[in-house]
Structures are given as C-alpha cells and as structure tokens.
Short mmCIF file of C-alpha atoms in Angstrom, two decimals:
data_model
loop_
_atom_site.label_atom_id
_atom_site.label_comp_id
_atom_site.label_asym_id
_atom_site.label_seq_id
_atom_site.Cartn_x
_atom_site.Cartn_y
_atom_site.Cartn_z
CA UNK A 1140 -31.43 -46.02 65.15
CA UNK A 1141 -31.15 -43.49 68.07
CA UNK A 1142 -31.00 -44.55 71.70
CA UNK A 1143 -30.83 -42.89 74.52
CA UNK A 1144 -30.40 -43.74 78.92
CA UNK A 1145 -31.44 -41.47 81.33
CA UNK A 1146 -29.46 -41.15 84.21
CA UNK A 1147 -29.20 -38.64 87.41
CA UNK A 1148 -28.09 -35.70 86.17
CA UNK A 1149 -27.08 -36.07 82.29
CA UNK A 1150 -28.87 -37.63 79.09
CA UNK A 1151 -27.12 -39.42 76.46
CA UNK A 1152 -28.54 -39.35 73.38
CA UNK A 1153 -26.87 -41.57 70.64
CA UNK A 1154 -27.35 -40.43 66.96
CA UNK A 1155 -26.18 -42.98 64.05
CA UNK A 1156 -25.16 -39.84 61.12
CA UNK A 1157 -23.53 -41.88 58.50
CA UNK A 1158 -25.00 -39.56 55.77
CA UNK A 1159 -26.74 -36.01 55.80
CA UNK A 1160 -30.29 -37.72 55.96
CA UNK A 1161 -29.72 -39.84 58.52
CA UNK A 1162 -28.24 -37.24 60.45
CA UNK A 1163 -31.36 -35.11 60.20
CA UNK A 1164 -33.95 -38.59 60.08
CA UNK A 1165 -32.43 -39.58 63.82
CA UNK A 1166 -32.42 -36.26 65.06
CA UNK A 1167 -36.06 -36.46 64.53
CA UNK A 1168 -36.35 -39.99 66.06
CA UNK A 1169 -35.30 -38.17 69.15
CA UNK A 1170 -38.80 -36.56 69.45
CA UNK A 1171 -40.11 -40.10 70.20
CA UNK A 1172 -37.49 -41.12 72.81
CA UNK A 1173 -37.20 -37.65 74.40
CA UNK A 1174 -41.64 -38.10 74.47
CA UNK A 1175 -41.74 -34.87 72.79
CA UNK A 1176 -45.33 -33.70 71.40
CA UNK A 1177 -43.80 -33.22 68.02
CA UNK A 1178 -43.33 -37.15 68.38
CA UNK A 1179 -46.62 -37.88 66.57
CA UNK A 1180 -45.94 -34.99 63.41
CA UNK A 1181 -45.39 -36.24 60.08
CA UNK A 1182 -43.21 -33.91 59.03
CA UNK A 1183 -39.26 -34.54 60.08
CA UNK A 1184 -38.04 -31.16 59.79
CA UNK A 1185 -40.54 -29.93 62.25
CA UNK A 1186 -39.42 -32.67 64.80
CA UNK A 1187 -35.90 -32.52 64.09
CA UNK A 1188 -36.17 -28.94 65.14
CA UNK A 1189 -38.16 -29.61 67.97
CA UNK A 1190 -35.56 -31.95 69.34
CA UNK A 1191 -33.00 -29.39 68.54
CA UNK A 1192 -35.01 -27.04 70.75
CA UNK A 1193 -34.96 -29.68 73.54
CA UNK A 1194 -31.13 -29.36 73.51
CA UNK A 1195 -30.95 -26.34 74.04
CA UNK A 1196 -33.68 -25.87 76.82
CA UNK A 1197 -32.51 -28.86 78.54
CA UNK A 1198 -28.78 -28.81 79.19
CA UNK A 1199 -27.07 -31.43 80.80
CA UNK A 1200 -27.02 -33.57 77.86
CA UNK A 1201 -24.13 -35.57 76.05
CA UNK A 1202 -25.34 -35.89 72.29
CA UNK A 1203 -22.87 -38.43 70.17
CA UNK A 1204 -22.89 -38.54 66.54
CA UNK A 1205 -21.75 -41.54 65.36
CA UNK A 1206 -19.89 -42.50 62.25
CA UNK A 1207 -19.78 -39.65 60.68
CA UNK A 1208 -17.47 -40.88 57.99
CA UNK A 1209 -18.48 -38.92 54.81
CA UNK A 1210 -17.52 -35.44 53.75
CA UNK A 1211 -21.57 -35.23 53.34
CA UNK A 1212 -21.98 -36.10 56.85
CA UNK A 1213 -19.25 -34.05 58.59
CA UNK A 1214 -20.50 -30.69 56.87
CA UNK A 1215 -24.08 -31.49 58.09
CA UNK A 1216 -22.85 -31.50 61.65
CA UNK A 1217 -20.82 -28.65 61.60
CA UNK A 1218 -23.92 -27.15 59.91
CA UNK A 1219 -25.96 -28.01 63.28
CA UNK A 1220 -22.87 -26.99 65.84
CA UNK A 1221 -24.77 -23.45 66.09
CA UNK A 1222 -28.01 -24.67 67.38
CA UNK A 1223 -26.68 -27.08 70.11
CA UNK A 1224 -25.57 -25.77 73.39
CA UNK A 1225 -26.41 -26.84 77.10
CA UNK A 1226 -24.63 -29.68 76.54
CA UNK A 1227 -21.49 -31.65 75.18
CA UNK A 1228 -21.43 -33.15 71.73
CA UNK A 1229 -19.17 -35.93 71.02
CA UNK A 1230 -18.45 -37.08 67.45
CA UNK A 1231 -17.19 -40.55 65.78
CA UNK A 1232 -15.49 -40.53 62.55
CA UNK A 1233 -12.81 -41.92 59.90
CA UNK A 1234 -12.35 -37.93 59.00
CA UNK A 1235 -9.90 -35.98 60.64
CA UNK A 1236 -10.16 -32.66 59.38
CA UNK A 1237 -12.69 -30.42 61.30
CA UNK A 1238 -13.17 -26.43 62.03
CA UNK A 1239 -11.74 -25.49 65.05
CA UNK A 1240 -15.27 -25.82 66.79
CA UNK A 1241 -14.19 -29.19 67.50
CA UNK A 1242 -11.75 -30.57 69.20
CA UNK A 1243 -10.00 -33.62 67.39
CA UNK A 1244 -8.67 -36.83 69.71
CA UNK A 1245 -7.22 -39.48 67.65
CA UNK A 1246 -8.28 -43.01 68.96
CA UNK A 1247 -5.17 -44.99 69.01
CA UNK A 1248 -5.38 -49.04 68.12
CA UNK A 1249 -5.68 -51.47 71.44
CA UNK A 1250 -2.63 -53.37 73.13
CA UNK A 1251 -1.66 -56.84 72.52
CA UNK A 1252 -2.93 -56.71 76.48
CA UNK A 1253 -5.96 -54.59 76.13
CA UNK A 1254 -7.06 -56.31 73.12
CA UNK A 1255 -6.42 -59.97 74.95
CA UNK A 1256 -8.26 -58.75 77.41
CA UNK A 1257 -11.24 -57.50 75.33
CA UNK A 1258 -11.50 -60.60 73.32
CA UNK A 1259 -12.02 -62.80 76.48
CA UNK A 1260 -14.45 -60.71 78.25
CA UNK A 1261 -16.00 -60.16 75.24
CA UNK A 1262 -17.10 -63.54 73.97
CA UNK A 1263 -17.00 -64.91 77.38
CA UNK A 1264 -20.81 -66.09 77.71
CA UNK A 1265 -20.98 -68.19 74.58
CA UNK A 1266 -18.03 -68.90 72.97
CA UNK A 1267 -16.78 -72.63 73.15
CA UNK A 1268 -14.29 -72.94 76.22
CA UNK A 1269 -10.80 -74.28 75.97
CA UNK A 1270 -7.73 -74.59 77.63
CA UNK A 1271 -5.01 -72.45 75.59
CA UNK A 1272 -8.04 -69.29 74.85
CA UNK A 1273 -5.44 -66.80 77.02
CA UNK A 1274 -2.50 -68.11 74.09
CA UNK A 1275 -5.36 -68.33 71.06
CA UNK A 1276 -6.70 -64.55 72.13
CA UNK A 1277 -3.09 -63.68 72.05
CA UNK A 1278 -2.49 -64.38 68.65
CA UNK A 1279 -5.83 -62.91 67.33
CA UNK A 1280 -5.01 -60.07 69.49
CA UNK A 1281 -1.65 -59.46 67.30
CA UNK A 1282 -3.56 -60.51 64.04
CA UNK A 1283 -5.92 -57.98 64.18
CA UNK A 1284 -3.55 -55.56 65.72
CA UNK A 1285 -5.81 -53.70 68.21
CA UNK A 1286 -8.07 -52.39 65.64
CA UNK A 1287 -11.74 -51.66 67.87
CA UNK A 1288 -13.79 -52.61 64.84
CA UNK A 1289 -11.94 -55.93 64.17
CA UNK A 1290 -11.94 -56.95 67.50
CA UNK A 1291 -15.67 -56.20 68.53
CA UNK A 1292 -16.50 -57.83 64.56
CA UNK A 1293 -14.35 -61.23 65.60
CA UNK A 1294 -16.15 -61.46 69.10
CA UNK A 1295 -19.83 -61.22 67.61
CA UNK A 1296 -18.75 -63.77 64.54
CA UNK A 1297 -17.31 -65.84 67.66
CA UNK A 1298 -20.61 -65.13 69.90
CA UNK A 1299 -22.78 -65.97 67.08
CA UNK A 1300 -21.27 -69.69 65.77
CA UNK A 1301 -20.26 -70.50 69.21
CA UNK A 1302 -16.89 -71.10 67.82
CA UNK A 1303 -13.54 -70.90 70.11
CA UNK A 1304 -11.05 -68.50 69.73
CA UNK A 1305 -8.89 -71.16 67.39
CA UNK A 1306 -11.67 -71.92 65.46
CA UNK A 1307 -11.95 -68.10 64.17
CA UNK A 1308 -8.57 -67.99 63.76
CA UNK A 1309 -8.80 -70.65 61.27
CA UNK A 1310 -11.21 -69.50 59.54
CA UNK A 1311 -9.31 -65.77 59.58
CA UNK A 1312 -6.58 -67.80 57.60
CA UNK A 1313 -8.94 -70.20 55.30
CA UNK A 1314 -11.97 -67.98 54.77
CA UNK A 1315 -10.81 -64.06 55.56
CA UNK A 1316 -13.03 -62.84 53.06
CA UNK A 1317 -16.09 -64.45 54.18
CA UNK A 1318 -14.84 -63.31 58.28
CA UNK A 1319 -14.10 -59.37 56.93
CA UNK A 1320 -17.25 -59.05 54.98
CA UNK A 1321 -19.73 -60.55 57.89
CA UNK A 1322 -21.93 -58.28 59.70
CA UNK A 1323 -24.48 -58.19 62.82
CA UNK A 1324 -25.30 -54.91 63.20
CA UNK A 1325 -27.12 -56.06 66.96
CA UNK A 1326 -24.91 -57.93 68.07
CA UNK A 1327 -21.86 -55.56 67.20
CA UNK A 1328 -23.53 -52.49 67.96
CA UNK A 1329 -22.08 -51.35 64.63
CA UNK A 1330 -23.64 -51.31 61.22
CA UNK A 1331 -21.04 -52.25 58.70
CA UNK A 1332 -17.91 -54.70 58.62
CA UNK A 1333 -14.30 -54.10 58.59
CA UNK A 1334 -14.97 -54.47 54.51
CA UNK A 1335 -17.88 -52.47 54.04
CA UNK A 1336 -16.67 -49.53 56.36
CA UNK A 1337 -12.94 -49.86 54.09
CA UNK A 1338 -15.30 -49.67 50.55
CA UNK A 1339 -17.15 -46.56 52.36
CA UNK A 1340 -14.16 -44.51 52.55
CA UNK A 1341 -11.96 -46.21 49.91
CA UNK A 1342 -15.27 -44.98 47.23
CA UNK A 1343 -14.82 -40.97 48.44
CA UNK A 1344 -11.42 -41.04 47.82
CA UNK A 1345 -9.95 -39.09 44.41
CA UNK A 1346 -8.21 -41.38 42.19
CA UNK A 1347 -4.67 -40.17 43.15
CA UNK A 1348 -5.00 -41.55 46.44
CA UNK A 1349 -7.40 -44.59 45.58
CA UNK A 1350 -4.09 -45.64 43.46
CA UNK A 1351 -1.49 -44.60 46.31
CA UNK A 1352 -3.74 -46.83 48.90
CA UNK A 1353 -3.36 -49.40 46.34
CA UNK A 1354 0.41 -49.54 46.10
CA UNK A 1355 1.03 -49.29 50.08
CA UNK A 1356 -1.22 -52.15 50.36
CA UNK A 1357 1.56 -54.23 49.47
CA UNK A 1358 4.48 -53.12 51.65
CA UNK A 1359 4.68 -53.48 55.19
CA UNK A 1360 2.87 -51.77 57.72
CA UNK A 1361 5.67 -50.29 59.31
CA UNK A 1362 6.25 -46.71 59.54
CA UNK A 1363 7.02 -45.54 55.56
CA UNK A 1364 9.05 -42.79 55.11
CA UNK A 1365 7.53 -39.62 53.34
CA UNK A 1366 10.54 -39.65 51.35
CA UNK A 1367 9.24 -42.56 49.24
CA UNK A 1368 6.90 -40.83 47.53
CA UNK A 1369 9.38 -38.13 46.38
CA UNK A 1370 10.13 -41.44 43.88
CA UNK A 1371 7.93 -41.70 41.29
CA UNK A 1372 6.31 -44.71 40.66
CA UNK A 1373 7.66 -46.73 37.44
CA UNK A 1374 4.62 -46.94 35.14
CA UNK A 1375 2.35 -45.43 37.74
CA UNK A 1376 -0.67 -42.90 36.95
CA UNK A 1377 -1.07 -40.89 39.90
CA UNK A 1378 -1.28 -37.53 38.23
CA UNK A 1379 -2.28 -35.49 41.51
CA UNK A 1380 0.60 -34.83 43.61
CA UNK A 1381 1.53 -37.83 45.55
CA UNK A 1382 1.27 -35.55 49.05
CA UNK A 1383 -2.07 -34.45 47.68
CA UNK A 1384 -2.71 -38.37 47.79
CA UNK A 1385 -1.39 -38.97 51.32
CA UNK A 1386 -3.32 -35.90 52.98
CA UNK A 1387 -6.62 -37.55 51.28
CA UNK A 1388 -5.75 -40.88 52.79
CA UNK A 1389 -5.36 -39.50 56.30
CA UNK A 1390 -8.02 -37.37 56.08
CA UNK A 1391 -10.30 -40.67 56.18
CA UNK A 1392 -8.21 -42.46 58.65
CA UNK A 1393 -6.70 -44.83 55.95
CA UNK A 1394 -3.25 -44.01 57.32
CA UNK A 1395 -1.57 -42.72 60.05
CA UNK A 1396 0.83 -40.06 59.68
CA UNK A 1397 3.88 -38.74 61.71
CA UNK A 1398 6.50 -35.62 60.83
CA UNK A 1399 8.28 -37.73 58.18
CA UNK A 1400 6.37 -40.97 57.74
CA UNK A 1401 2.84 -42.63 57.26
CA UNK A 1402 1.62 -46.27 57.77
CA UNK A 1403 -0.96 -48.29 56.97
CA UNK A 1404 -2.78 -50.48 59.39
CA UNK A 1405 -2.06 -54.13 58.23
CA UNK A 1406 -5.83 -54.71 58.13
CA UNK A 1407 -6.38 -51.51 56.10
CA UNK A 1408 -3.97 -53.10 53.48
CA UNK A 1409 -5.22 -56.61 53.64
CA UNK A 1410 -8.72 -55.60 52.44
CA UNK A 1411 -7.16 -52.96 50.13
CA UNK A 1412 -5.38 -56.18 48.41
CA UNK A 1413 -8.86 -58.30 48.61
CA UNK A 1414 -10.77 -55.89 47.45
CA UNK A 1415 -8.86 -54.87 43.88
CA UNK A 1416 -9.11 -57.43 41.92
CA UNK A 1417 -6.03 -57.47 39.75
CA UNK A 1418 -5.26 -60.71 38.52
CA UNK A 1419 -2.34 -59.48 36.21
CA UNK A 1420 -0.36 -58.01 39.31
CA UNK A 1421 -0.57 -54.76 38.22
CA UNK A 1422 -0.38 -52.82 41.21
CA UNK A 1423 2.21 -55.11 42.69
CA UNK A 1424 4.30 -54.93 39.95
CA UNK A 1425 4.28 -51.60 39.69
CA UNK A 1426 5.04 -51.57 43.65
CA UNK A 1427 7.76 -53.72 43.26
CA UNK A 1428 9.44 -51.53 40.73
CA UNK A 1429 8.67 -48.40 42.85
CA UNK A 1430 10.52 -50.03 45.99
CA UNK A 1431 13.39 -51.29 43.28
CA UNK A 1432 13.92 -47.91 42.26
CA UNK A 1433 13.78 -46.20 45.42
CA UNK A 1434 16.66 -49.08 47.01
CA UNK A 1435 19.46 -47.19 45.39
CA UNK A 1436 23.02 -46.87 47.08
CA UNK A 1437 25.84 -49.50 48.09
CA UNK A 1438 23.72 -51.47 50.54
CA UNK A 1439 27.46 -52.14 52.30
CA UNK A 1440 28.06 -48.68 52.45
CA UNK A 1441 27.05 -47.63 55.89
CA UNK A 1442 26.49 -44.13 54.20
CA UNK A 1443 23.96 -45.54 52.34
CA UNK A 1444 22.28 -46.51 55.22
CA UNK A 1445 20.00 -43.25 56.09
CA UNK A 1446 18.19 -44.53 52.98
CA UNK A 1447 18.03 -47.67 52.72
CA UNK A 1448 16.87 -48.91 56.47
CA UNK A 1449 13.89 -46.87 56.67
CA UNK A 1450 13.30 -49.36 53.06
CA UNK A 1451 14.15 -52.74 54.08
CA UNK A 1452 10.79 -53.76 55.78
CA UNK A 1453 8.91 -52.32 52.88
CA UNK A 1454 11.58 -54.29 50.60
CA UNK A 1455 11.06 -56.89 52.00
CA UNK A 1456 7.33 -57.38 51.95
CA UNK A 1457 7.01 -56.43 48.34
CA UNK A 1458 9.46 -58.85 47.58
CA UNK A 1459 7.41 -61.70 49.37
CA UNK A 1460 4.28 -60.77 47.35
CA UNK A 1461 6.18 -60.57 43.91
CA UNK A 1462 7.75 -63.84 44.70
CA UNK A 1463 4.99 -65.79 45.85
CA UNK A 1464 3.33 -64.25 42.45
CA UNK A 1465 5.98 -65.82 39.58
CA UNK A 1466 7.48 -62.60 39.58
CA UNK A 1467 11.57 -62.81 38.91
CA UNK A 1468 12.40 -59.15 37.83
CA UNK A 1469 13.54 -57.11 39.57
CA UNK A 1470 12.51 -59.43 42.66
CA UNK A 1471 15.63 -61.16 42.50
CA UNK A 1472 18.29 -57.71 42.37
CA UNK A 1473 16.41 -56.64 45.27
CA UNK A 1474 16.64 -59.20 47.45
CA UNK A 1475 20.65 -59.68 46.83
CA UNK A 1476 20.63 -55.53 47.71
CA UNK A 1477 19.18 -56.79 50.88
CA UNK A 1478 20.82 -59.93 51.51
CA UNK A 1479 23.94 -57.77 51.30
CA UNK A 1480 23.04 -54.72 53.33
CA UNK A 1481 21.70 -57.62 56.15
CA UNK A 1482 25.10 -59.30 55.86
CA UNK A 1483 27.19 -56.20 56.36
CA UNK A 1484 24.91 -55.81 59.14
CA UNK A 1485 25.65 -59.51 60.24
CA UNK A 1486 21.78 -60.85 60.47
CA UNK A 1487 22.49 -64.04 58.56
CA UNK A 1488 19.35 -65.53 59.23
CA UNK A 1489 18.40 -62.31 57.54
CA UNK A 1490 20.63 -62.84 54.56
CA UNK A 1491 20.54 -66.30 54.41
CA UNK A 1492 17.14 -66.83 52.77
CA UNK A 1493 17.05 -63.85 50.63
CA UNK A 1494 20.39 -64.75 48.93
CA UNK A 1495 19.35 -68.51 48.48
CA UNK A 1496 16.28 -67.30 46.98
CA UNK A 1497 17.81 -64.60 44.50
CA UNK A 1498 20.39 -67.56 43.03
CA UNK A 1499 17.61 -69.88 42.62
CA UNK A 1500 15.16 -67.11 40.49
CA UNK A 1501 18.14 -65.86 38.67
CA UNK A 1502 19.14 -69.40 37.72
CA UNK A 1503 15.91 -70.23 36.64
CA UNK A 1504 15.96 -66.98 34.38
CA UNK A 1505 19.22 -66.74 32.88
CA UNK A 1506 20.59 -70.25 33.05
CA UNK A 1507 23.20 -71.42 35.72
CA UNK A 1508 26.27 -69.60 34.13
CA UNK A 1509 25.02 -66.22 33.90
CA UNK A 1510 27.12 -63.31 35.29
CA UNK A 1511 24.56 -62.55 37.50
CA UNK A 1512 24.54 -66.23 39.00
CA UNK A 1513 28.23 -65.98 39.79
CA UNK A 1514 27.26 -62.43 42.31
CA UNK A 1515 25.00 -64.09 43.89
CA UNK A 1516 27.52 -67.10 43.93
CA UNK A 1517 30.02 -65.06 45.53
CA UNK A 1518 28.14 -62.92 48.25
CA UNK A 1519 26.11 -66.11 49.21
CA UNK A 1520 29.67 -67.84 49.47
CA UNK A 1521 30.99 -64.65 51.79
CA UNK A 1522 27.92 -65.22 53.92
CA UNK A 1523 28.97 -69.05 54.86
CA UNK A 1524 32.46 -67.32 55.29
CA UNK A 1525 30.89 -65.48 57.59
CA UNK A 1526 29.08 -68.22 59.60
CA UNK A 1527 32.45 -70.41 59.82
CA UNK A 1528 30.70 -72.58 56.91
CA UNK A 1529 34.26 -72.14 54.67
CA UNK A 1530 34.09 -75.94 53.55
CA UNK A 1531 30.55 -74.91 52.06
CA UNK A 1532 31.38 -71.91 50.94
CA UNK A 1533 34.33 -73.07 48.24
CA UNK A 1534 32.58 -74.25 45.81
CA UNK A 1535 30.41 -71.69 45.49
CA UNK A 1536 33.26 -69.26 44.63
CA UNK A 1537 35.08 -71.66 42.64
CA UNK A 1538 32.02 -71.62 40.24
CA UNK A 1539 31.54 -68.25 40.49
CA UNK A 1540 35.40 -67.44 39.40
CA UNK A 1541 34.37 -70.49 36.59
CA UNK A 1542 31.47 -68.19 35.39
CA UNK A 1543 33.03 -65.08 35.43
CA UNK A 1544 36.50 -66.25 33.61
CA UNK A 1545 33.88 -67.71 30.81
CA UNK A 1546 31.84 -65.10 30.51
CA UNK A 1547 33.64 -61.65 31.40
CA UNK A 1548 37.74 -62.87 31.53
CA UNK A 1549 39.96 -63.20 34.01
CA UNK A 1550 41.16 -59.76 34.00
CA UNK A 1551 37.62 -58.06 34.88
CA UNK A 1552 37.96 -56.52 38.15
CA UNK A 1553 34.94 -58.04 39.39
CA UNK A 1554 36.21 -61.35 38.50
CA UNK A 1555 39.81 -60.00 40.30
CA UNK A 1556 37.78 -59.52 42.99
CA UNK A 1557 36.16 -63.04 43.11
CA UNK A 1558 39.39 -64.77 42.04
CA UNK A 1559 41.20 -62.88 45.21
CA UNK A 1560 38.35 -63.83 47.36
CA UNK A 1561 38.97 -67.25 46.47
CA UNK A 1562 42.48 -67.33 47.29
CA UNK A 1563 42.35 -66.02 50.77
CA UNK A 1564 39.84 -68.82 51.30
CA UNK A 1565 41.55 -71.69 49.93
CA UNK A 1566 44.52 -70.34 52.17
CA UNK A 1567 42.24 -70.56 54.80
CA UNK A 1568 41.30 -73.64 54.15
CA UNK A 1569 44.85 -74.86 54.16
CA UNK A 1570 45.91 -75.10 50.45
CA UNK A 1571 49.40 -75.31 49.35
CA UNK A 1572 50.85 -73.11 46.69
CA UNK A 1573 50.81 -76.31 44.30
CA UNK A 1574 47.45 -77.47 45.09
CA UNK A 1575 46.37 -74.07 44.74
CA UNK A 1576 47.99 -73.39 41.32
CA UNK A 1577 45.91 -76.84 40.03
CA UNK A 1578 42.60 -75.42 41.38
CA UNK A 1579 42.75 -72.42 39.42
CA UNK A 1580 43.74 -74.23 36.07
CA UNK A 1581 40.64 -75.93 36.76
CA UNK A 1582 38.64 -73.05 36.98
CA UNK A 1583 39.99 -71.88 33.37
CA UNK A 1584 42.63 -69.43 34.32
CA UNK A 1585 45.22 -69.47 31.83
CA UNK A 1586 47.19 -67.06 32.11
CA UNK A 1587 50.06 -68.45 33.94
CA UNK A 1588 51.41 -65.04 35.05
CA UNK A 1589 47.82 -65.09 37.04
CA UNK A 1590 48.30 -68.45 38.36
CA UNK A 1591 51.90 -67.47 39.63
CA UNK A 1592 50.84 -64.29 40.96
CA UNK A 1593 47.93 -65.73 42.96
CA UNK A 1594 50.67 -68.30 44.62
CA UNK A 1595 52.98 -65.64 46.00
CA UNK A 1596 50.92 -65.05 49.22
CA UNK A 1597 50.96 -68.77 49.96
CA UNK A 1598 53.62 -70.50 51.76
CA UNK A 1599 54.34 -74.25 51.17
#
C-alpha cells in the first residue's frame, strides 16, 4: 500500500507498482494520504489524476515506484514519465532495460562485512542472544551472498521465531524450501519471498531462456564465459538463439553480465534447481554433457589452457551434482580431464579427490580391468609420484601396465608409455636390473626383447 513522511522541505511518496493496476490503484491511494478532495471519489482514474496533478503543482517531491518487475509494469511507468515533474522519481526493479528517460544504477550484492553487519543490527531486538552470533552472521552472511532480499527475508524469519542466528542456519540447510518460500510482508517491508519474487520473473521469461536458466543452475556461480554458449547443448531444445536467451535473463536481473561472461547468483540457481522438478535429471544431464563437450583440449597442454580454466569451476560443480545423482557417464572422463589439468598445475589436493573418484565410478562401470581403469591407474599413480608417495604409487602402475598388456598389448604406445613410466619408478625406487626383469614377467610381458630393453637403463 502507499506511504508517505513529510519532512521540511521534500515529500516521499512510496508507490508499490508490481503490475499496471496497482500502479494506477496506489497512485490513487495517494489522494487519501496527500488529503486531497478527490480522496472521497469513487472513481480511481479521477483520483489518480488528481494526485498526478499534485505532483506537478507541488514540487519538491521524491516519488518511488517500487518493484516494478514486469514488462506490464515498466511500460505503465514510462507511460506516466510525461505527467510527473517538480520532483525526482526513483524506480525499483528486476528489469534493466529502460528509455533513456531514466537513468539505470545497478544495485550491487552486500559485503561479507556489510551484510554481517546488517544481519546483527537487524535482528538485534528479538533474536535469541549467543556468544559466537559475530562468527554465525558470518557464515549466513557468505551463504546468502549479500543478496538485500535474502538478508532482510532471514532477519524477519529470525525476528519472528526468536531463533539465533545458528538456529536459521540450520534450518537454511534442513528445511531451505520451507526458509525461501516464507513471507511477512510487515515485517519485511517487502511483499514476496526470495521464491515467489524468482517464480515472478522466471514465469515472463520465453522458453529459450527459461531452459538456459535451467542449465546454469547447475554450474557454479562464478563468472561463465560467453563462449560457452557458442557450444551447443547435447540433446538440448533451446531453439532461440542462446544470446537471445542470455539478454532475456539479464534483462530481469537473473544474471549478471560483463564484456565476455555472465553469472548467476548462487541463490538465483538454488531456487532455479528447487523449483524444476525433474526427478529424471534431465536438465543436469544434459548440463553435464554440455560442460563435457565444451572441456575439449589436452588439459596438460598449457595451450589448452585459455579454454579450459575459465571451465574448471563450472566442471567442477556439474560434476558434484551428476555424481551425487548415480550419474557415471561422462562424470567420470571429466573429472580425470580435471584431475589432470589440476596436476599439471600441481594442486594435488585438487587432483587428488577427483582422480580417486573417477577410478572408483569407472571400476564400478566397466569392471576393474578395463582400459580405462588402467588411465586412471596411471595418472592417479603420477600424482603420488608427485607428492613423494612412490612406495604407493607402484602398484598402481604395475596394474595398470597388467591391464593394458591384457587388454591392448605390450606394444601399444600408450601401454609404452605406462610400461616406461614404470621403469623410471622402479629405478627410483631402487630396483636392480634382475629384480626388475622378474617384475615385468609378472606383469605379462613376454617378449623378452622388451624385458631386455627395459633393463639397459638400469645399473646393477
């Protein structure tokens, strides 16, 4: 409903305009608050233009139009822009394209500080006091990542149970869809939830971009590069140009776009996820493959790398999601590609996990003495090289050269490359020429002319 506060010299007048009717509805409200004769007229159209008559006789005034987050909405106030001046007119909205009558100021998300900050003062009076809140507002702080609305919608759900700051964070993480979909409309001096202000815009969008929305919902929220969507998406249907898509989303504030990337605020994509219900994984399989596809190039290559870092985050989240969803193809092949490209970069704790994880799935789906199992084998094996775990890593590529001599022969140059790899190692390890020669018999190479070639570089 309209409010307004007179003070010395200016009047603010505050105008809810979610939709075309109640843009014209509160305008006509004003009639009442400004004490207007019109005030006591049936008809709105009459006071609406009585109030708009006030503006302009009256000037001084700062008029704000708030959430004006429809197409409807923003053409009815550019509609009006004619028949205001005297005064200043502020407007609040998800859209970002306007005429040039108005000048557009993005509002950027809060601090980790700022929002800290916020969330104390904010639930100060009534929420239940305790002694790590600065640590507990912290974390919520970085949770919600500085959006306004999610901040302002935690402190009144805080305010109004008279819970702590660890108790909503709980229930963030046990009950998030029951926290995004609450409302107090007095209390938050808002109208509509982080949920119910997503399904507002997320409902105007065209289908293109409803789709798009749908697939960067499960990547991360770092900064994507445009380049991505130059990739089509495997078994996608986004039939409208995927740029087409992107300008949509940004034109209602769904992401946030730079010259050559977008992102999506991680709240933005955690309702997005909520709020399709796919139980077959549709959407994430298909964003899996599109990520898959798009990983392409020698991840050890550091020519490759223009491509591929700008990736990895995304890579990595999808990758999480298709995992913790029973999905094994192509989760696995990606997550080697990154294991590798992180191990070339030396961030074992990086690579560590991913390879581990990539020989367990692939195991599980091809049986322990696949090809596949034995590269995985091998560059987890070059990774506890790495890490000066050599005793660990031997047996790894001793069953990896086993695999590879069963399955592909000894002379494959992959397993050449293995079988080399091996040597060097058990040289390293201390093995004599003999001892050397036994290992490999055991491994199935029987070739002899193999087994005295791979001694030559030893010395007894």
């Amino acid at each position: 409903m309209p409010g307004v506060m007179l003070r010395t010299i200016l009047v603010d007048l505050f105008v809810v305009a979610d939709s075309a009717e109640a843009l014209h509805r509160n305008l006509a409200g004003l009639c009442r608050l400004l004490e207007l004769d019109e005030r006591i007229e049936t008809d709105e159209n009459r006071q609406r233009d009585a109030a708009l008559k006030w503006l302009r006789q009256n000037p001084g005034w700062l008029l704000i139009f708030d959430n004006v987050d429809t197409e409807e909405a923003a053409i009815a106030v550019e509609n009006l822009l004619s028949q205001l001046s005297g005064g200043h007119l502020l407007v609040t909205s998800r859209q970002i394209n306007w005429s040039g009558s108005l000048v557009v100021l993005p509002v950027d998300t809060l601090s980790v500080n700022a929002a800290t900050e916020f969330l104390l003062d904010r639930t100060a009076a009534r929420r239940r006091q305790q002694s790590d809140d600065n640590v507990q507002a912290s974390v919520l702080a970085e949770t919600l990542d500085g959006l306004a609305l999610a901040l302002e919608q935690a402190s009144a759900y805080i305010l109004r149970n008279r819970l702590s700051i660890a108790d909503y964070l709980k229930k963030w993480h046990s009950q998030r869809e029951i926290v995004l979909t609450w409302s107090d409309s007095r209390l938050m001096q808002y109208p509509k939830s982080v949920a119910v202000t997503w399904q507002t815009s997320f409902d105007q969008l065209i289908e293109s971009a409803q789709q798009l929305l749908q697939h960067v919902a499960w990547i991360s929220p770092a900064p994507i590069p445009e380049s991505l969507l130059e990739m089509p998406i495997p078994d996608g249907r986004i039939e409208t140009d995927p740029f087409t898509a992107l300008a949509e989303l940004e034109s209602y504030s769904l992401v946030t776009r730079t010259n050559d990337s977008f992102s999506v605020h991680r709240l933005v994509q955690d309702v997005t996820r909520r709020q399709y219900k796919d139980p077959e994984h549709i959407r994430l399989t298909e964003t899996l493959r599109w990520l898959d596809a798009a990983f392409i190039g020698d991840p050890q290559d550091v020519r490759d790398w223009p491509v591929l870092n700008p990736l990895l985050p995304h890579a990595q989240a999808v990758v999480e999601y298709a995992d913790a969803a029973g999905m094994t193809t192509p989760t696995a092949r990606l997550m080697n590609q990154m294991g590798l490209m992180y191990l070339t970069k030396s961030l074992y704790r990086e690579a560590e996990p991913l390879m581990r994880r990539a020989l367990a799935i692939d195991e599980a789906s091809f049986g322990e003495d696949h090809p596949n199992v034995a590269s995985v084998l091998n560059n987890l094996a070059q990774l506890l090289k790495a890490t000066n775990r050599l005793a660990d890593a031997e047996p790894l590529m001793r069953r990896a050269l086993v695999i590879l001599i069963e399955s592909v022969g000894a002379e494959h140059p992959y397993s050449r490359t293995v079988m080399n790899n091996y040597i060097v190692s058990l040289q390293e390890l201390g093995m004599t020429k003999m001892r050397l020669k036994r290992i490999l018999r055991t491994c199935s190479v029987r070739d002899e002319a193999v087994i005295a070639g791979a001694g030559t570089a030893f010395v007894d």
